[in-house]
CSV table of C-alpha atoms in Angstrom, one decimal:
chain,number,residue,atom,x,y,z
E,1,ASP,CA,42.3,102.2,177.9
E,2,ALA,CA,43.1,98.2,177.1
E,3,GLY,CA,40.4,95.7,178.7
E,4,ILE,CA,37.5,95.0,177.0
E,5,THR,CA,34.0,97.2,176.3
E,6,GLN,CA,30.6,96.5,175.3
E,7,SER,CA,28.2,99.2,173.8
E,8,PRO,CA,25.6,100.5,174.5
E,9,ARG,CA,25.5,99.3,178.3
E,10,TYR,CA,21.8,99.9,177.9
E,11,LYS,CA,19.0,99.5,175.4
E,12,ILE,CA,15.5,99.3,175.3
E,13,THR,CA,13.9,98.1,172.0
E,14,GLU,CA,10.7,97.0,170.8
E,15,THR,CA,9.6,93.3,170.2
E,16,GLY,CA,10.0,92.3,166.4
E,17,ARG,CA,13.4,94.6,166.0
E,18,GLN,CA,16.7,93.6,165.3
E,19,VAL,CA,19.5,95.0,167.7
E,20,THR,CA,23.1,94.4,167.6
E,21,LEU,CA,25.5,94.9,171.0
E,22,MET,CA,28.8,95.6,170.9
E,23,CYS,CA,32.0,94.0,171.7
E,24,HIS,CA,35.6,94.8,171.2
E,25,GLN,CA,39.1,93.5,173.2
E,26,THR,CA,42.6,94.7,173.5
E,27,TRP,CA,44.1,91.9,174.5
E,28,SER,CA,44.0,89.8,171.3
E,29,HIS,CA,42.5,87.3,172.9
E,30,SER,CA,41.8,84.5,170.5
E,31,TYR,CA,38.7,83.3,172.6
E,32,MET,CA,35.3,85.5,173.1
E,33,PHE,CA,31.8,84.7,174.6
E,34,TRP,CA,28.9,86.0,174.9
E,35,TYR,CA,26.5,85.3,178.1
E,36,ARG,CA,23.4,86.2,179.4
E,37,GLN,CA,22.8,86.9,183.1
E,38,ASP,CA,18.7,86.2,184.1
E,39,LEU,CA,17.8,85.9,187.9
E,40,GLY,CA,17.9,82.5,188.7
E,41,HIS,CA,19.8,80.9,185.8
E,42,GLY,CA,23.3,82.7,186.7
E,43,LEU,CA,25.8,82.8,183.4
E,44,ARG,CA,24.1,80.7,180.1
E,45,LEU,CA,26.4,81.1,177.7
E,46,ILE,CA,25.0,82.2,174.3
E,47,TYR,CA,28.0,81.9,171.3
E,48,TYR,CA,31.4,82.0,171.4
E,49,SER,CA,34.6,82.0,168.8
E,50,ALA,CA,38.2,80.5,169.1
E,51,ALA,CA,39.5,82.5,166.8
E,52,ALA,CA,38.4,85.3,163.9
E,53,ASP,CA,35.7,83.6,161.5
E,54,ILE,CA,35.2,80.4,164.1
E,55,THR,CA,32.4,80.5,165.7
E,56,ASP,CA,30.3,77.9,167.9
E,57,LYS,CA,27.1,77.3,169.4
E,58,GLY,CA,26.7,77.7,173.5
E,59,GLU,CA,23.4,76.2,175.8
E,60,VAL,CA,21.1,78.6,174.3
E,61,PRO,CA,21.9,80.0,171.2
E,62,ASP,CA,18.3,80.2,169.5
E,63,GLY,CA,17.2,84.4,168.7
E,64,TYR,CA,21.2,85.1,168.2
E,65,VAL,CA,23.7,85.3,164.9
E,66,VAL,CA,27.2,86.5,165.8
E,67,SER,CA,30.7,86.9,163.6
E,68,ARG,CA,33.5,87.3,164.3
E,69,SER,CA,35.6,88.4,161.6
E,70,LYS,CA,38.0,90.4,163.2
E,71,THR,CA,39.8,89.2,166.6
E,72,GLU,CA,38.8,92.0,168.4
E,73,ASN,CA,34.9,92.4,167.9
E,74,PHE,CA,32.7,90.1,168.6
E,75,PRO,CA,28.9,91.3,168.0
E,76,LEU,CA,25.8,89.8,169.0
E,77,THR,CA,22.5,90.1,166.7
E,78,LEU,CA,19.2,89.5,167.9
E,79,GLU,CA,17.0,89.3,164.5
E,80,SER,CA,14.0,89.6,165.9
E,81,ALA,CA,13.8,90.5,169.3
E,82,THR,CA,11.2,89.2,172.1
E,83,ARG,CA,10.6,90.2,175.9
E,84,SER,CA,12.3,86.3,176.6
E,85,GLN,CA,15.6,88.3,176.0
E,86,THR,CA,14.8,91.1,178.2
E,87,SER,CA,18.3,90.3,180.2
E,88,VAL,CA,21.8,91.9,181.2
E,89,TYR,CA,24.3,90.7,178.4
E,90,PHE,CA,28.3,89.8,178.7
E,91,CYS,CA,30.6,89.6,176.7
E,92,ALA,CA,34.3,88.2,177.8
E,93,SER,CA,37.3,86.5,176.6
E,94,SER,CA,40.4,84.5,177.1
E,95,GLU,CA,43.6,83.4,176.1
E,96,GLY,CA,42.5,80.0,175.2
E,97,ARG,CA,45.3,77.5,174.8
E,98,THR,CA,48.1,78.8,177.2
E,99,GLU,CA,48.7,78.5,180.9
E,100,ARG,CA,46.2,81.4,181.6
E,101,GLY,CA,43.8,80.1,179.0
E,102,GLY,CA,41.0,79.4,181.5
E,103,GLU,CA,41.1,82.6,182.9
E,104,GLN,CA,38.2,85.0,181.3
E,105,TYR,CA,37.9,89.0,181.5
E,106,PHE,CA,34.6,90.1,181.2
E,107,GLY,CA,33.0,93.2,179.9
E,108,PRO,CA,30.6,95.4,182.4
E,109,GLY,CA,27.5,94.3,180.7
E,110,THR,CA,24.1,95.7,178.3
E,111,ARG,CA,21.3,95.9,180.1
E,112,LEU,CA,18.6,95.1,177.2
E,113,THR,CA,15.0,95.5,177.7
E,114,VAL,CA,12.3,94.4,175.0
E,115,THR,CA,9.2,95.6,175.2
L,1,GLY,CA,30.7,67.0,180.9
L,2,ASN,CA,32.2,69.2,183.3
L,3,SER,CA,30.1,70.3,186.0
L,4,VAL,CA,30.2,73.6,188.9
L,5,THR,CA,27.7,72.7,192.1
L,6,GLN,CA,27.5,75.7,194.4
L,7,MET,CA,26.5,76.1,197.9
L,8,GLU,CA,22.9,77.5,197.6
L,9,GLY,CA,22.5,81.2,198.7
L,10,PRO,CA,21.2,84.0,199.1
L,11,VAL,CA,24.6,84.3,202.4
L,12,THR,CA,23.4,86.4,204.7
L,13,LEU,CA,26.4,87.4,207.6
L,14,SER,CA,27.3,89.9,209.8
L,15,GLU,CA,30.1,92.4,209.7
L,16,GLU,CA,34.1,89.9,211.0
L,17,ALA,CA,32.1,87.2,210.8
L,18,PHE,CA,33.5,84.0,209.1
L,19,LEU,CA,33.0,83.1,204.9
L,20,THR,CA,32.5,79.7,203.7
L,21,ILE,CA,31.1,79.4,200.0
L,22,ASN,CA,31.7,75.7,199.1
L,23,CYS,CA,32.3,74.7,195.8
L,24,THR,CA,32.5,70.7,194.2
L,25,TYR,CA,33.1,69.9,190.9
L,26,THR,CA,32.8,67.0,188.0
L,27,ALA,CA,35.5,67.5,185.4
L,28,THR,CA,37.7,64.4,183.3
L,29,GLY,CA,41.3,65.3,183.9
L,30,TYR,CA,43.0,68.1,186.4
L,31,PRO,CA,40.9,71.3,185.4
L,32,SER,CA,42.2,74.7,186.6
L,33,LEU,CA,39.7,76.1,189.2
L,34,PHE,CA,38.3,79.8,189.7
L,35,TRP,CA,36.9,81.9,192.1
L,36,TYR,CA,34.9,85.3,190.5
L,37,VAL,CA,33.2,88.0,192.0
L,38,GLN,CA,30.5,90.5,190.8
L,39,TYR,CA,30.0,93.3,192.3
L,40,PRO,CA,26.4,95.1,191.7
L,41,GLY,CA,26.1,96.4,188.6
L,42,GLU,CA,29.6,95.7,187.1
L,43,GLY,CA,30.8,92.1,184.9
L,44,LEU,CA,32.6,89.5,186.7
L,45,GLN,CA,36.5,89.9,187.4
L,46,LEU,CA,38.9,87.3,188.5
L,47,LEU,CA,39.1,86.7,192.6
L,48,LEU,CA,41.7,83.8,192.5
L,49,LYS,CA,42.3,80.4,190.6
L,50,ALA,CA,44.8,77.5,191.1
L,51,THR,CA,46.2,75.3,188.7
L,52,LYS,CA,46.3,72.1,190.2
L,53,ALA,CA,46.3,70.1,193.3
L,54,ASP,CA,46.5,71.1,197.0
L,55,ASP,CA,47.9,74.9,195.4
L,56,LYS,CA,46.2,77.3,197.5
L,57,GLY,CA,45.1,80.4,195.6
L,58,SER,CA,44.0,84.1,197.5
L,59,ASN,CA,43.4,87.9,197.4
L,60,LYS,CA,41.9,90.3,199.5
L,61,GLY,CA,42.2,87.9,202.1
L,62,PHE,CA,39.8,85.4,200.5
L,63,GLU,CA,41.5,82.2,200.0
L,64,ALA,CA,40.3,78.5,198.8
L,65,THR,CA,42.4,75.5,198.2
L,66,TYR,CA,42.3,73.0,195.2
L,67,ARG,CA,41.0,69.6,197.0
L,68,LYS,CA,41.7,66.7,194.0
L,69,GLU,CA,40.8,64.2,196.8
L,70,THR,CA,37.0,65.9,197.6
L,71,THR,CA,36.9,67.6,194.0
L,72,SER,CA,36.2,70.8,196.0
L,73,PHE,CA,37.4,74.2,196.0
L,74,HIS,CA,35.3,76.4,199.1
L,75,LEU,CA,35.9,79.9,199.6
L,76,GLU,CA,37.0,81.1,202.7
L,77,LYS,CA,37.6,84.7,204.4
L,78,GLY,CA,38.3,85.0,208.5
L,79,SER,CA,36.6,88.6,208.7
L,80,VAL,CA,33.8,89.9,206.0
L,81,GLN,CA,33.5,93.5,205.6
L,82,VAL,CA,29.9,95.4,204.2
L,83,SER,CA,32.4,96.1,200.9
L,84,ASP,CA,32.7,92.3,200.3
L,85,SER,CA,28.7,91.9,199.3
L,86,ALA,CA,28.7,90.5,196.3
L,87,VAL,CA,27.9,87.8,193.8
L,88,TYR,CA,30.6,84.7,193.6
L,89,PHE,CA,30.9,82.3,191.1
L,90,CYS,CA,32.8,79.1,191.1
L,91,ALA,CA,34.5,78.1,187.9
L,92,LEU,CA,36.4,75.6,186.1
L,93,SER,CA,38.3,75.2,182.7
L,94,ASP,CA,40.5,72.6,181.1
L,95,LYS,CA,43.7,72.8,180.5
L,96,GLY,CA,46.3,73.2,177.0
L,97,ALA,CA,44.8,72.3,174.5
L,98,ASN,CA,40.9,72.7,175.6
L,99,ALA,CA,41.6,75.7,177.2
L,100,GLY,CA,39.3,78.6,176.8
L,101,LYS,CA,36.0,78.0,177.6
L,102,SER,CA,34.8,77.9,181.5
L,103,THR,CA,32.5,75.6,183.5
L,104,PHE,CA,30.4,78.9,185.5
L,105,GLY,CA,28.5,77.4,189.4
L,106,ASP,CA,24.9,79.2,189.7
L,107,GLY,CA,26.7,81.9,191.9
L,108,THR,CA,25.8,82.7,195.1
L,109,THR,CA,24.8,86.1,196.3
L,110,LEU,CA,26.5,87.3,199.6
L,111,THR,CA,24.9,89.9,202.2
L,112,VAL,CA,27.9,91.9,204.7
L,113,LYS,CA,25.9,93.2,207.5
L,114,PRO,CA,27.2,96.2,209.5
């Protein structure tokens, strides 16, 4: 099915482990985003990408790494997970510099627990 | 920079009550404005949008009007249902070459009781 998917949907990992969250979209949208959502903090932008091989930091990038070798994929890696990174992570995409560029399409989220 | 301020929640209403969730923004130029809804356990989905002053966005009985003079985009619904219980986010995005990134409000949790 077309759309934006995230995997895994749920993940439990231990402090210090590396973990990668996957995001895939089928629309060929130029922009992709990673957010985290914690109680009391709304959505916070971690990283975003305007196109393949172009990434930029958001509001809370520390402890995270992203890459975008293909337009449709935007993986997020926690290099050494900490308990403070326990959160729900959302991937989103948008068309970018078009009339509809401002609309974002969100994946279903990944609930990550770091023990 | 751009910013969005939403009415603080949570908001609790009885079924069939009138809903208003306030949203004001700060932006350079004339951004596009959006309301997103997040149902429990799901990602955000676009509820409605408006791209220029005096535009009214509407969907599923919800409405919001782009008010340039008051820099506001308040969400309204005449008669809420239990199924409207969700978190609502106001957002804005620049247009043209700067479109792509959005600025989100903190979200307002709505609970509708039967």
